[in-house]
PDB file of C-alpha atoms (C1' of nucleotides) in Angstrom:
ATOM      1  CA  UNK J   1       9.008  54.330 -16.739  1.00 57.00           C
ATOM      2  CA  UNK J   2       7.531  50.406 -17.644  1.00 59.00           C
ATOM      3  CA  UNK J   3       5.439  48.653 -14.644  1.00 73.00           C
ATOM      4  CA  UNK J   4       7.573  46.666 -12.012  1.00 82.00           C
ATOM      5  CA  UNK J   5       5.394  44.180 -10.440  1.00 87.00           C
ATOM      6  CA  UNK J   6       4.493  44.885  -6.744  1.00 89.00           C
ATOM      7  CA  UNK J   7       7.528  42.150  -5.577  1.00 92.00           C
ATOM      8  CA  UNK J   8       9.834  43.624  -7.474  1.00 93.00           C
ATOM      9  CA  UNK J   9       8.888  47.365  -5.925  1.00 93.00           C
ATOM     10  CA  UNK J  10       9.827  46.127  -2.207  1.00 94.00           C
ATOM     11  CA  UNK J  11      12.814  44.563  -3.226  1.00 96.00           C
ATOM     12  CA  UNK J  12      14.108  47.441  -4.941  1.00 95.00           C
ATOM     13  CA  UNK J  13      12.492  49.598  -1.551  1.00 96.00           C
ATOM     14  CA  UNK J  14      14.764  47.590   0.698  1.00 96.00           C
ATOM     15  CA  UNK J  15      18.220  47.987  -1.280  1.00 97.00           C
ATOM     16  CA  UNK J  16      17.729  52.025  -1.655  1.00 96.00           C
ATOM     17  CA  UNK J  17      17.336  51.518   2.563  1.00 96.00           C
ATOM     18  CA  UNK J  18      20.691  50.099   2.663  1.00 96.00           C
ATOM     19  CA  UNK J  19      22.605  52.402   5.001  1.00 95.00           C
ATOM     20  CA  UNK J  20      25.622  53.965   3.232  1.00 95.00           C
ATOM     21  CA  UNK J  21      29.003  51.569   3.339  1.00 94.00           C
ATOM     22  CA  UNK J  22      27.065  48.700   3.748  1.00 95.00           C
ATOM     23  CA  UNK J  23      26.713  45.852   1.252  1.00 96.00           C
ATOM     24  CA  UNK J  24      23.193  42.890   2.110  1.00 97.00           C
ATOM     25  CA  UNK J  25      23.571  40.048   0.466  1.00 97.00           C
ATOM     26  CA  UNK J  26      21.004  38.846  -2.740  1.00 98.00           C
ATOM     27  CA  UNK J  27      19.267  36.460  -0.056  1.00 97.00           C
ATOM     28  CA  UNK J  28      19.021  38.629   2.354  1.00 97.00           C
ATOM     29  CA  UNK J  29      17.631  41.638   0.357  1.00 97.00           C
ATOM     30  CA  UNK J  30      15.053  39.227  -0.551  1.00 97.00           C
ATOM     31  CA  UNK J  31      14.147  38.042   2.954  1.00 96.00           C
ATOM     32  CA  UNK J  32      14.159  41.572   4.282  1.00 96.00           C
ATOM     33  CA  UNK J  33      11.742  42.007   1.479  1.00 96.00           C
ATOM     34  CA  UNK J  34       9.516  39.407   2.872  1.00 95.00           C
ATOM     35  CA  UNK J  35      10.791  36.789  -0.124  1.00 95.00           C
ATOM     36  CA  UNK J  36      12.548  34.750   1.452  1.00 94.00           C
ATOM     37  CA  UNK J  37      14.885  32.410  -1.083  1.00 94.00           C
ATOM     38  CA  UNK J  38      14.139  34.868  -3.931  1.00 96.00           C
ATOM     39  CA  UNK J  39      17.031  35.586  -4.100  1.00 96.00           C
ATOM     40  CA  UNK J  40      16.956  35.212  -8.210  1.00 96.00           C
ATOM     41  CA  UNK J  41      14.876  37.795  -8.271  1.00 96.00           C
ATOM     42  CA  UNK J  42      16.292  40.654  -6.357  1.00 96.00           C
ATOM     43  CA  UNK J  43      19.018  40.198  -9.318  1.00 96.00           C
ATOM     44  CA  UNK J  44      16.335  40.197 -12.094  1.00 95.00           C
ATOM     45  CA  UNK J  45      15.453  43.450 -10.419  1.00 95.00           C
ATOM     46  CA  UNK J  46      18.324  44.997  -9.873  1.00 96.00           C
ATOM     47  CA  UNK J  47      18.767  44.267 -14.217  1.00 93.00           C
ATOM     48  CA  UNK J  48      15.168  46.062 -14.243  1.00 91.00           C
ATOM     49  CA  UNK J  49      15.694  49.261 -12.315  1.00 87.00           C
ATOM     50  CA  UNK J  50      16.690  51.741 -14.218  1.00 79.00           C
ATOM     51  CA  UNK J  51      20.217  53.227 -15.223  1.00 76.00           C
ATOM     52  CA  UNK J  52      20.578  56.847 -13.763  1.00 79.00           C
ATOM     53  CA  UNK J  53      18.480  56.371 -10.547  1.00 84.00           C
ATOM     54  CA  UNK J  54      19.728  56.673  -7.079  1.00 90.00           C
ATOM     55  CA  UNK J  55      19.435  52.866  -6.467  1.00 95.00           C
ATOM     56  CA  UNK J  56      22.537  51.731  -4.626  1.00 96.00           C
ATOM     57  CA  UNK J  57      23.285  48.948  -6.541  1.00 96.00           C
ATOM     58  CA  UNK J  58      26.718  48.430  -5.632  1.00 96.00           C
ATOM     59  CA  UNK J  59      25.901  47.607  -1.646  1.00 97.00           C
ATOM     60  CA  UNK J  60      24.584  44.265  -2.989  1.00 98.00           C
ATOM     61  CA  UNK J  61      26.675  41.266  -2.793  1.00 97.00           C
ATOM     62  CA  UNK J  62      26.214  37.537  -2.749  1.00 97.00           C
ATOM     63  CA  UNK J  63      25.952  35.413   0.014  1.00 96.00           C
ATOM     64  CA  UNK J  64      29.848  35.106   0.875  1.00 95.00           C
ATOM     65  CA  UNK J  65      29.970  38.744   0.000  1.00 96.00           C
ATOM     66  CA  UNK J  66      32.177  38.981  -3.148  1.00 96.00           C
ATOM     67  CA  UNK J  67      31.055  41.146  -6.033  1.00 97.00           C
ATOM     68  CA  UNK J  68      28.296  38.724  -8.285  1.00 96.00           C
ATOM     69  CA  UNK J  69      29.878  40.560 -11.679  1.00 96.00           C
ATOM     70  CA  UNK J  70      32.147  38.409 -13.687  1.00 93.00           C
ATOM     71  CA  UNK J  71      35.994  40.080 -12.377  1.00 91.00           C
ATOM     72  CA  UNK J  72      37.276  42.057 -14.516  1.00 91.00           C
ATOM     73  CA  UNK J  73      34.234  43.579 -16.546  1.00 92.00           C
ATOM     74  CA  UNK J  74      33.061  47.362 -15.955  1.00 93.00           C
ATOM     75  CA  UNK J  75      30.339  46.755 -13.867  1.00 94.00           C
ATOM     76  CA  UNK J  76      33.074  44.913 -11.665  1.00 95.00           C
ATOM     77  CA  UNK J  77      35.384  47.524 -11.719  1.00 95.00           C
ATOM     78  CA  UNK J  78      32.309  49.988 -11.854  1.00 95.00           C
ATOM     79  CA  UNK J  79      31.039  48.248  -8.256  1.00 96.00           C
ATOM     80  CA  UNK J  80      34.470  47.555  -6.710  1.00 96.00           C
ATOM     81  CA  UNK J  81      34.751  51.815  -6.957  1.00 97.00           C
ATOM     82  CA  UNK J  82      31.754  52.626  -5.404  1.00 96.00           C
ATOM     83  CA  UNK J  83      32.541  50.691  -2.663  1.00 96.00           C
ATOM     84  CA  UNK J  84      35.570  51.732  -1.513  1.00 96.00           C
ATOM     85  CA  UNK J  85      34.471  55.242  -2.044  1.00 96.00           C
ATOM     86  CA  UNK J  86      32.018  54.237   0.595  1.00 95.00           C
ATOM     87  CA  UNK J  87      34.319  53.608   2.349  1.00 94.00           C
ATOM     88  CA  UNK J  88      33.883  49.083   2.415  1.00 95.00           C
ATOM     89  CA  UNK J  89      37.100  47.343   2.518  1.00 94.00           C
ATOM     90  CA  UNK J  90      37.556  44.647  -0.030  1.00 94.00           C
ATOM     91  CA  UNK J  91      39.526  42.116   0.585  1.00 94.00           C
ATOM     92  CA  UNK J  92      40.672  38.845  -1.850  1.00 92.00           C
ATOM     93  CA  UNK J  93      37.602  39.741  -3.599  1.00 93.00           C
ATOM     94  CA  UNK J  94      34.640  40.366  -0.551  1.00 95.00           C
ATOM     95  CA  UNK J  95      33.956  42.961   1.193  1.00 95.00           C
ATOM     96  CA  UNK J  96      34.128  44.125   4.544  1.00 93.00           C
ATOM     97  CA  UNK J  97      31.543  46.619   5.763  1.00 88.00           C
ATOM     98  CA  UNK J  98      32.966  49.458   8.367  1.00 86.00           C
ATOM     99  CA  UNK J  99      30.292  49.252  10.735  1.00 73.00           C
ATOM    100  CA  UNK J 100      32.273  45.099  10.936  1.00 59.00           C
ATOM    101  CA  UNK J 101      34.895  46.182  10.652  1.00 54.00           C
ATOM    102  CA  UNK J 102      34.216  48.664  13.076  1.00 57.00           C
ATOM    103  CA  UNK J 103      32.682  46.863  15.579  1.00 58.00           C
ATOM    104  CA  UNK J 104      34.689  43.810  15.995  1.00 56.00           C
ATOM    105  CA  UNK J 105      38.025  46.482  16.466  1.00 55.00           C
ATOM    106  CA  UNK J 106      35.556  47.383  19.947  1.00 61.00           C
ATOM    107  CA  UNK J 107      34.753  43.560  20.472  1.00 56.00           C
ATOM    108  CA  UNK J 108      38.808  43.313  20.826  1.00 57.00           C
ATOM    109  CA  UNK J 109      40.110  46.773  22.439  1.00 51.00           C
ATOM    110  CA  UNK J 110      37.229  44.950  24.991  1.00 50.00           C
ATOM    111  CA  UNK J 111      39.044  41.813  24.933  1.00 49.00           C
ATOM    112  CA  UNK J 112      42.469  43.288  26.086  1.00 43.00           C
ATOM    113  CA  UNK J 113      40.554  45.489  28.479  1.00 43.00           C
ATOM    114  CA  UNK J 114      39.119  42.681  30.189  1.00 42.00           C
ATOM    115  CA  UNK J 115      41.202  39.254  29.492  1.00 49.00           C
ATOM    116  CA  UNK J 116      44.311  41.419  29.272  1.00 41.00           C
ATOM    117  CA  UNK J 117      47.032  41.656  26.296  1.00 45.00           C
ATOM    118  CA  UNK J 118      47.919  37.880  25.788  1.00 43.00           C
ATOM    119  CA  UNK J 119      45.209  35.310  25.766  1.00 37.00           C
TER     120      UNK J 119
ATOM    121  C1'  DT Y   1       3.928  24.383 -23.556  1.00 79.12           C
ATOM    122  C1'  DG Y   2       8.356  23.086 -22.877  1.00 79.12           C
ATOM    123  C1'  DT Y   3      13.717  24.745 -22.506  1.00 79.12           C
ATOM    124  C1'  DA Y   4      17.801  27.471 -21.013  1.00 79.12           C
ATOM    125  C1'  DT Y   5      19.513  30.671 -19.468  1.00 79.12           C
ATOM    126  C1'  DG Y   6      20.571  34.532 -15.404  1.00 79.12           C
ATOM    127  C1'  DA Y   7      24.092  40.596 -11.056  1.00 79.12           C
ATOM    128  C1'  DC Y   8      21.652  33.631  -7.018  1.00 79.12           C
ATOM    129  C1'  DC Y   9      21.192  30.589  -2.430  1.00 79.12           C
ATOM    130  C1'  DC Y  10      21.711  25.923   0.370  1.00 79.12           C
ATOM    131  C1'  DT Y  11      23.513  21.630   1.575  1.00 79.12           C
ATOM    132  C1'  DG Y  12      26.044  17.152   1.811  1.00 79.12           C
ATOM    133  C1'  DA Y  13      30.257  15.078   0.285  1.00 79.12           C
TER     134       DA Y  13
ATOM    135  C1'  DC O   1      38.314  25.290  -0.243  1.00 79.12           C
ATOM    136  C1'  DT O   2      35.946  23.365  -4.080  1.00 79.12           C
ATOM    137  C1'  DC O   3      32.179  20.129  -6.096  1.00 79.12           C
ATOM    138  C1'  DA O   4      27.848  18.567  -7.237  1.00 79.12           C
ATOM    139  C1'  DG O   5      22.660  18.548  -6.358  1.00 79.12           C
ATOM    140  C1'  DG O   6      18.233  20.764  -6.144  1.00 79.12           C
ATOM    141  C1'  DG O   7      15.344  24.902  -5.671  1.00 79.12           C
ATOM    142  C1'  DC O   8      13.944  29.864  -6.489  1.00 79.12           C
ATOM    143  C1'  DC O   9      11.504  33.200 -10.387  1.00 79.12           C
ATOM    144  C1'  DA O  10      10.745  35.932 -14.639  1.00 79.12           C
ATOM    145  C1'  DT O  11      11.697  36.071 -19.722  1.00 79.12           C
ATOM    146  C1'  DA O  12      13.571  34.594 -24.198  1.00 79.12           C
ATOM    147  C1'  DC O  13      12.645  31.491 -28.233  1.00 79.12           C
TER     148       DC O  13
END
DNA sequence: TGTATGACCCTGA
DNA sequence: CTCAGGGCCATAC
């Protein structure tokens, strides 16, 4: 196994800690690993990561929540497949994790209860 | 040593 | 919404 830098190790650790059904941006992962502004290092680390590992690489998206691979490529389809399998919706090429969705739903319910059905 | 490339990001127009 | 400009870091040539 090639020896990865400490930075790359931290990055991969953060990625592996992303809960199922949730997604993070490259920049967010970098910041979470204590490397703000080093989004590029995240992509590099993911490429270096051994295939076959349990690393949930598919939960890492762009800052705008879109898949980083060229649309239609094999990797793109693979990532989309894995995300859908975890309940992550893909609307207009952009991902919406379940947590945000349910939060928004309960938020709407609360708003309706407090303010009434119409605005 | 210097340039080019990438699973990127932010700001401003 | 798009586009351009600058920043970022590791690798390859």
